[in-house]
Short mmCIF file of C-alpha atoms in Angstrom, two decimals:
data_model
loop_
_atom_site.label_atom_id
_atom_site.label_comp_id
_atom_site.label_asym_id
_atom_site.label_seq_id
_atom_site.Cartn_x
_atom_site.Cartn_y
_atom_site.Cartn_z
CA MET A 2 -33.70 -1.95 -6.41
CA ALA A 3 -30.67 -0.36 -4.36
CA SER A 4 -29.32 -3.60 -4.45
CA LYS A 5 -30.11 -4.34 -8.18
CA LYS A 6 -28.31 -0.82 -8.47
CA ARG A 7 -25.67 -1.70 -6.04
CA VAL A 8 -24.92 -5.71 -8.19
CA VAL A 9 -25.02 -3.90 -11.49
CA CYS A 10 -22.86 -1.48 -10.84
CA GLY A 11 -20.34 -3.59 -9.44
CA LEU A 12 -19.96 -6.21 -11.70
CA SER A 13 -19.30 -2.91 -14.24
CA VAL A 14 -16.77 -1.88 -12.46
CA ALA A 15 -15.10 -5.18 -12.08
CA ALA A 16 -15.62 -6.15 -15.71
CA VAL A 17 -13.66 -2.85 -16.65
CA TRP A 18 -10.86 -3.43 -13.85
CA LEU A 19 -10.55 -6.52 -15.32
CA ALA A 20 -9.77 -6.03 -19.38
CA ALA A 21 -7.48 -3.24 -17.48
CA ILE A 22 -5.71 -5.70 -16.05
CA PHE A 23 -4.98 -8.53 -18.50
CA LEU A 24 -5.42 -6.04 -21.60
CA LEU A 25 -2.73 -2.71 -20.99
CA PRO A 26 0.69 -2.97 -21.05
CA VAL A 27 2.12 -2.98 -16.88
CA TRP A 28 3.32 0.82 -17.25
CA ALA A 29 -0.02 1.35 -18.58
CA LEU A 30 -1.64 -0.86 -14.99
CA ALA A 31 0.98 1.89 -12.97
CA GLY A 32 -0.80 4.80 -14.65
CA VAL A 33 -4.27 3.65 -13.91
CA LEU A 34 -3.83 2.40 -10.09
CA ALA A 35 -1.68 5.98 -9.56
CA ALA A 36 -4.83 7.92 -11.49
CA GLY A 37 -6.49 5.83 -8.55
CA ALA A 38 -4.71 6.86 -5.49
CA ILE A 39 -5.04 10.16 -7.12
CA VAL A 40 -8.99 10.17 -7.39
CA CYS A 41 -8.78 8.43 -3.78
CA LEU A 42 -6.85 11.16 -2.69
CA TYR A 43 -9.08 14.19 -4.32
CA GLU A 44 -12.16 12.67 -2.19
CA LEU A 45 -10.09 12.53 0.79
CA CYS A 46 -9.49 16.26 0.58
CA ALA A 47 -12.99 16.80 -0.03
CA MET A 48 -14.29 15.33 2.45
CA LEU A 49 -12.00 16.93 5.17
CA LYS A 50 -12.89 20.16 3.62
CA HIS A 51 -16.35 19.52 4.82
CA ARG A 52 -14.35 20.49 8.27
CA GLY A 53 -12.52 23.22 7.77
CA TYR A 54 -9.29 21.27 7.02
CA THR A 55 -7.75 22.01 2.94
CA LEU A 56 -5.02 19.84 2.16
CA PRO A 57 -2.70 20.35 -0.43
CA PHE A 58 -4.29 18.24 -3.04
CA LYS A 59 -2.54 19.87 -6.57
CA THR A 60 0.64 18.96 -4.41
CA LEU A 61 0.08 15.69 -3.02
CA ALA A 62 -1.32 14.66 -6.81
CA VAL A 63 1.90 15.57 -8.45
CA ALA A 64 3.58 13.77 -5.61
CA THR A 65 1.74 10.62 -6.21
CA ALA A 66 2.35 10.21 -9.58
CA LEU A 67 6.28 11.31 -9.21
CA TRP A 68 6.20 8.55 -6.63
CA PHE A 69 4.57 6.03 -8.84
CA VAL A 70 7.07 6.41 -11.72
CA GLY A 71 9.79 6.13 -9.04
CA MET A 72 8.04 3.17 -7.87
CA TYR A 73 7.88 1.13 -11.86
CA GLY A 74 11.97 2.46 -12.45
CA ALA A 75 12.87 0.75 -8.89
CA TRP A 76 10.62 -2.58 -9.88
CA PHE A 77 10.56 -2.50 -14.01
CA LEU A 78 13.49 -0.87 -15.35
CA HIS A 79 16.26 -3.55 -15.85
CA THR A 80 20.21 -2.62 -17.61
CA PRO A 81 19.61 -4.92 -20.87
CA GLU A 82 23.13 -7.12 -19.86
CA THR A 83 22.23 -7.79 -16.15
CA GLY A 84 18.71 -8.13 -15.59
CA ILE A 85 19.63 -5.76 -12.18
CA PRO A 86 16.78 -2.75 -11.68
CA HIS A 87 17.84 0.37 -11.76
CA LYS A 88 18.78 1.71 -8.48
CA GLY A 89 20.04 4.34 -8.14
CA TYR A 90 18.13 6.23 -11.09
CA SER A 91 14.91 5.24 -9.18
CA LEU A 92 16.05 5.98 -6.24
CA GLY A 93 16.42 9.40 -7.03
CA LEU A 94 12.48 9.31 -8.18
CA ILE A 95 11.32 8.40 -5.60
CA LEU A 96 13.18 10.95 -3.41
CA LEU A 97 12.12 13.70 -5.95
CA PRO A 98 8.39 13.36 -4.77
CA ILE A 99 9.25 13.19 -1.43
CA ALA A 100 11.50 16.18 -1.80
CA LEU A 101 8.57 18.35 -3.19
CA PHE A 102 5.92 17.30 -0.88
CA PHE A 103 7.17 18.79 1.73
CA GLY A 104 8.82 21.74 0.29
CA LEU A 105 5.22 22.29 -1.51
CA THR A 106 3.13 21.56 1.91
CA PHE A 107 5.23 23.66 4.28
CA TRP A 108 4.94 26.71 1.42
CA HIS A 109 1.59 25.83 1.22
CA LEU A 110 1.22 25.76 5.40
CA LEU A 111 3.55 29.41 5.67
CA SER A 112 1.74 31.17 2.64
CA ALA A 113 -1.62 30.22 2.82
CA LYS A 114 -4.08 31.42 5.20
CA ILE A 115 -4.52 28.39 7.35
CA GLU A 116 -6.65 28.02 10.39
CA LYS A 117 -5.24 24.62 11.55
CA PRO A 118 -1.53 24.11 10.08
CA LEU A 119 -0.45 21.59 12.36
CA GLU A 120 -3.94 19.59 11.85
CA THR A 121 -3.35 20.01 7.95
CA LEU A 122 -0.24 19.39 8.06
CA ALA A 123 -0.60 15.87 9.97
CA LEU A 124 -3.53 14.75 7.53
CA SER A 125 -1.32 15.91 4.56
CA LEU A 126 1.19 13.53 5.30
CA PHE A 127 -1.13 10.63 6.87
CA ALA A 128 -2.96 10.99 3.29
CA ALA A 129 0.17 10.44 1.50
CA VAL A 130 1.12 7.46 3.02
CA TYR A 131 -1.88 5.61 3.50
CA ILE A 132 -3.52 5.73 -0.28
CA PRO A 133 -0.66 6.74 -2.87
CA ALA A 134 2.51 4.93 -0.58
CA SER A 135 0.50 1.87 0.37
CA LEU A 136 -1.32 1.50 -3.02
CA SER A 137 1.75 1.66 -4.74
CA LEU A 138 3.30 -1.80 -2.74
CA PHE A 139 0.99 -3.52 -4.97
CA LEU A 140 4.23 -3.06 -8.18
CA ILE A 141 6.48 -4.64 -5.78
CA ILE A 142 3.72 -7.41 -5.90
CA VAL A 143 3.55 -7.78 -9.87
CA ALA A 144 7.43 -7.46 -10.68
CA GLY A 145 8.67 -9.32 -7.08
CA LEU A 146 6.38 -12.23 -7.31
CA SER A 147 7.11 -12.84 -11.18
CA VAL A 148 8.72 -15.67 -12.61
CA PHE A 149 11.55 -14.13 -14.27
CA PRO A 150 13.45 -16.25 -17.45
CA GLU A 151 16.44 -17.89 -15.58
CA ASP A 152 17.98 -15.41 -18.20
CA CYS A 153 17.94 -12.00 -17.11
CA ALA A 154 18.75 -10.14 -20.04
CA CYS A 155 15.63 -11.50 -21.37
CA ASP A 156 13.05 -8.64 -20.86
CA PRO A 157 11.40 -9.58 -18.20
CA SER A 158 8.08 -7.61 -18.90
CA THR A 159 7.29 -9.92 -21.13
CA ASN A 160 6.78 -12.91 -17.66
CA LEU A 161 4.61 -10.70 -15.04
CA ILE A 162 1.28 -11.64 -15.74
CA SER A 163 1.70 -14.28 -12.94
CA GLY A 164 2.49 -11.57 -10.40
CA ILE A 165 -0.49 -9.48 -11.86
CA PHE A 166 -2.53 -12.53 -11.15
CA VAL A 167 -1.50 -12.56 -7.73
CA ALA A 168 -1.96 -9.03 -7.33
CA LEU A 169 -5.80 -10.58 -8.64
CA VAL A 170 -6.04 -12.77 -6.05
CA LEU A 171 -5.65 -10.82 -2.92
CA VAL A 172 -7.98 -8.29 -4.36
CA LEU A 173 -10.89 -10.90 -5.24
CA VAL A 174 -10.40 -12.71 -2.07
CA THR A 175 -10.64 -9.46 -0.05
CA LYS A 176 -13.66 -7.79 -1.98
CA MET A 177 -15.45 -11.30 -1.80
CA SER A 178 -15.45 -10.18 2.06
CA ASP A 179 -17.38 -7.23 0.85
CA THR A 180 -19.97 -9.21 -1.56
CA GLY A 181 -20.31 -12.26 1.24
CA GLY A 182 -20.92 -9.46 4.06
CA TYR A 183 -23.54 -7.83 1.65
CA PHE A 184 -25.57 -10.86 0.73
CA ILE A 185 -25.11 -12.54 4.26
CA GLY A 186 -25.71 -9.43 6.04
CA SER A 187 -28.98 -8.41 4.76
CA ALA A 188 -30.39 -11.49 4.53
CA PHE A 189 -29.80 -12.67 8.13
CA GLY A 190 -27.51 -9.98 9.84
CA LYS A 191 -29.28 -9.15 13.18
CA HIS A 192 -26.07 -8.06 15.28
CA LYS A 193 -24.78 -5.12 14.71
CA MET A 194 -20.51 -5.38 14.46
CA CYS A 195 -19.68 -1.72 14.50
CA PRO A 196 -23.62 0.98 14.66
CA ARG A 197 -21.49 4.21 14.92
CA LEU A 198 -18.97 3.66 12.19
CA SER A 199 -21.12 1.59 9.93
CA PRO A 200 -24.97 0.89 10.77
CA GLY A 201 -25.13 -1.77 8.01
CA LYS A 202 -22.37 -4.13 9.18
CA SER A 203 -23.54 -7.27 11.15
CA TRP A 204 -21.69 -10.04 12.75
CA GLU A 205 -23.24 -12.69 10.51
CA GLY A 206 -22.54 -10.71 7.24
CA THR A 207 -19.09 -10.62 8.63
CA ALA A 208 -18.93 -14.19 8.76
CA GLY A 209 -20.15 -14.29 5.55
CA GLY A 210 -17.24 -12.61 4.09
CA TYR A 211 -14.87 -14.65 6.02
CA ALA A 212 -16.87 -17.90 3.98
CA PHE A 213 -16.83 -16.39 1.08
CA SER A 214 -13.37 -15.28 0.80
CA LEU A 215 -12.11 -18.09 2.28
CA LEU A 216 -13.85 -20.25 -0.61
CA SER A 217 -13.01 -18.00 -3.53
CA ALA A 218 -9.18 -18.72 -2.34
CA GLY A 219 -9.32 -22.64 -2.48
CA ALA A 220 -11.32 -22.12 -5.59
CA MET A 221 -7.93 -20.25 -6.49
CA ILE A 222 -5.41 -22.68 -5.24
CA GLY A 223 -7.63 -25.26 -7.01
CA LEU A 224 -7.19 -23.85 -10.37
CA SER A 225 -3.67 -22.94 -9.95
CA HIS A 226 -2.82 -26.82 -8.95
CA ALA A 227 -4.74 -27.93 -11.29
CA PHE A 228 -2.67 -26.35 -14.09
CA PRO A 229 1.09 -25.52 -12.21
CA GLY A 230 2.40 -25.29 -15.47
CA SER A 231 0.19 -22.62 -16.91
CA ASN A 232 2.12 -18.90 -17.41
CA LEU A 233 -1.00 -17.01 -15.75
CA LEU A 234 -1.19 -19.39 -12.57
CA CYS A 235 2.64 -20.14 -12.03
CA SER A 236 3.29 -17.26 -8.92
CA PHE A 237 0.37 -18.56 -7.48
CA TYR A 238 0.90 -22.08 -7.45
CA ARG A 239 4.70 -21.15 -6.10
CA LEU A 240 3.05 -19.79 -2.70
CA THR A 241 0.60 -22.50 -2.21
CA GLU A 242 2.55 -26.04 -3.57
CA THR A 243 2.77 -27.63 -0.45
CA PRO A 244 0.05 -28.25 2.49
CA GLU A 245 2.37 -25.67 4.35
CA LYS A 246 2.25 -22.60 2.23
CA MET A 247 -1.21 -23.59 1.48
CA LEU A 248 -2.43 -22.81 5.17
CA TRP A 249 -0.38 -19.88 5.00
CA PHE A 250 -1.86 -18.38 2.65
CA LEU A 251 -5.37 -19.00 3.63
CA GLY A 252 -4.23 -17.74 7.21
CA THR A 253 -2.83 -14.79 5.44
CA VAL A 254 -6.15 -14.28 3.77
CA VAL A 255 -7.98 -14.43 6.86
CA LEU A 256 -5.66 -11.88 7.80
CA LEU A 257 -6.12 -9.47 4.49
CA VAL A 258 -9.94 -9.57 5.33
CA THR A 259 -9.34 -8.47 8.94
CA VAL A 260 -7.31 -5.63 7.45
CA GLY A 261 -10.04 -5.04 4.46
CA ILE A 262 -12.98 -4.49 7.29
CA LEU A 263 -10.64 -2.49 9.10
CA GLY A 264 -10.00 -0.02 6.40
CA ASP A 265 -13.70 0.29 5.39
CA LEU A 266 -14.55 1.49 9.14
CA LEU A 267 -11.51 3.86 8.81
CA GLU A 268 -13.02 5.40 6.00
CA SER A 269 -16.41 4.96 7.71
CA LEU A 270 -14.56 6.68 10.55
CA PHE A 271 -13.37 9.93 8.19
CA LYS A 272 -17.18 9.62 6.52
CA ARG A 273 -19.00 10.00 10.22
CA GLN A 274 -16.47 12.59 11.08
CA CYS A 275 -16.99 14.96 8.00
CA GLY A 276 -20.43 14.65 7.97
CA VAL A 277 -21.16 13.21 4.66
CA LYS A 278 -22.39 9.30 3.17
CA ASP A 279 -20.27 8.65 0.39
CA SER A 280 -16.84 9.75 -0.66
CA SER A 281 -18.96 10.91 -3.70
CA ALA A 282 -21.65 10.08 -5.86
CA LEU A 283 -19.17 8.05 -9.08
CA PHE A 284 -20.91 5.12 -9.00
CA PRO A 285 -25.02 4.47 -8.75
CA ALA A 286 -25.33 2.95 -5.29
CA MET A 287 -21.97 2.17 -4.35
CA GLY A 288 -20.64 6.03 -3.62
CA GLY A 289 -17.72 6.72 -4.86
CA PHE A 290 -13.73 5.82 -5.80
CA PHE A 291 -12.42 5.55 -2.19
CA ASP A 292 -15.53 3.75 -1.18
CA THR A 293 -14.70 1.22 -3.19
CA PHE A 294 -10.30 1.37 -2.33
CA ASP A 295 -11.30 1.47 0.98
CA SER A 296 -10.84 -2.65 1.75
CA ILE A 297 -8.01 -2.66 -0.41
CA ILE A 298 -5.49 0.18 0.58
CA PHE A 299 -3.37 -1.68 3.19
CA ILE A 300 -3.55 -5.29 1.90
CA PRO A 301 -0.20 -4.75 -0.47
CA GLY A 302 1.61 -3.86 2.47
CA VAL A 303 -0.02 -6.49 4.67
CA PHE A 304 0.77 -9.82 2.28
CA LEU A 305 4.41 -8.48 1.98
CA LEU A 306 4.40 -8.30 5.26
CA SER A 307 3.19 -11.96 5.86
CA TYR A 308 4.86 -13.01 2.98
CA PHE A 309 8.29 -12.17 4.46
CA ILE A 310 7.67 -13.59 7.87
CA ALA A 311 7.08 -17.16 6.38
CA ARG A 312 10.37 -16.86 5.01
CA PHE A 313 11.93 -15.71 7.69
CA CYS A 314 9.99 -19.42 9.15
CA GLY A 315 11.46 -21.25 6.75
CA LEU A 316 8.78 -21.34 3.67
CA ASP A 317 11.26 -21.16 0.10
CA PHE A 318 8.54 -20.25 -2.30
CA ASN A 319 10.79 -19.99 -5.18
CA LEU A 320 10.09 -17.06 -6.76
CA TYR A 321 12.13 -13.65 -7.71
CA LEU A 322 11.11 -11.33 -4.75
#
């Protein structure tokens, strides 16, 4: 019964996200992503409160909203004459939440009666980088890996669908690891992977997760090569158009799945330390928002790192980024 609820809830959440991704304009998507980061922060702050750490959630939420505004401005707002982003304007928007965060956090620590101020400050800094800063890198992927027209005076927002698809594929191949790990682990799991943090994870399920992710990545590569001229698939096709690039992408998928597993275990560590089973009871049989985001938080940063290493090593992706 619990597994059926998990599947139904997972499919429902996926359907809502897919509808949002393909129906909402990019500025609204950035807002949805920022809202998701804020909800994750709220659940993290609520968990840490069980251990006596009172993080300045309101400060973190405001700083997160301003940070996403700045990141959106840096990558999506362009001058109509040149198509160059408003870097100066966006730099101010990015520095503002940083200054606000530090100012209000120190005010919070000095004015409130906090028993563990240094630990609270360290956890606040970690939370700010861990969730909103990491998730905001998806905006760089969407903008930087979109196919822009040769005439930069055109509105680039009409050509962002290919970058959005790349970001969607990264999330898909990572979450397929969760799916494969759950079903293969439930059926064949015997050897526990990390019983102290996640008793349900097994090495058999982990192997199944890698297999599911690589199969889904292969299916996406095949789809993009079947329709290389599609506006939706063109950026992903450019990432995988040669055998060398395919091999790089499949290797990146293995890296993403590994980091996703580590992200899941990190959140499990938080839950064990705080004495809670789930970050919240938002989704039946699945836990909270943080429980669904934990495996993808580091994904955009790791992918961008792999992308730039590949470019440094000589792979030419012929993309905007």
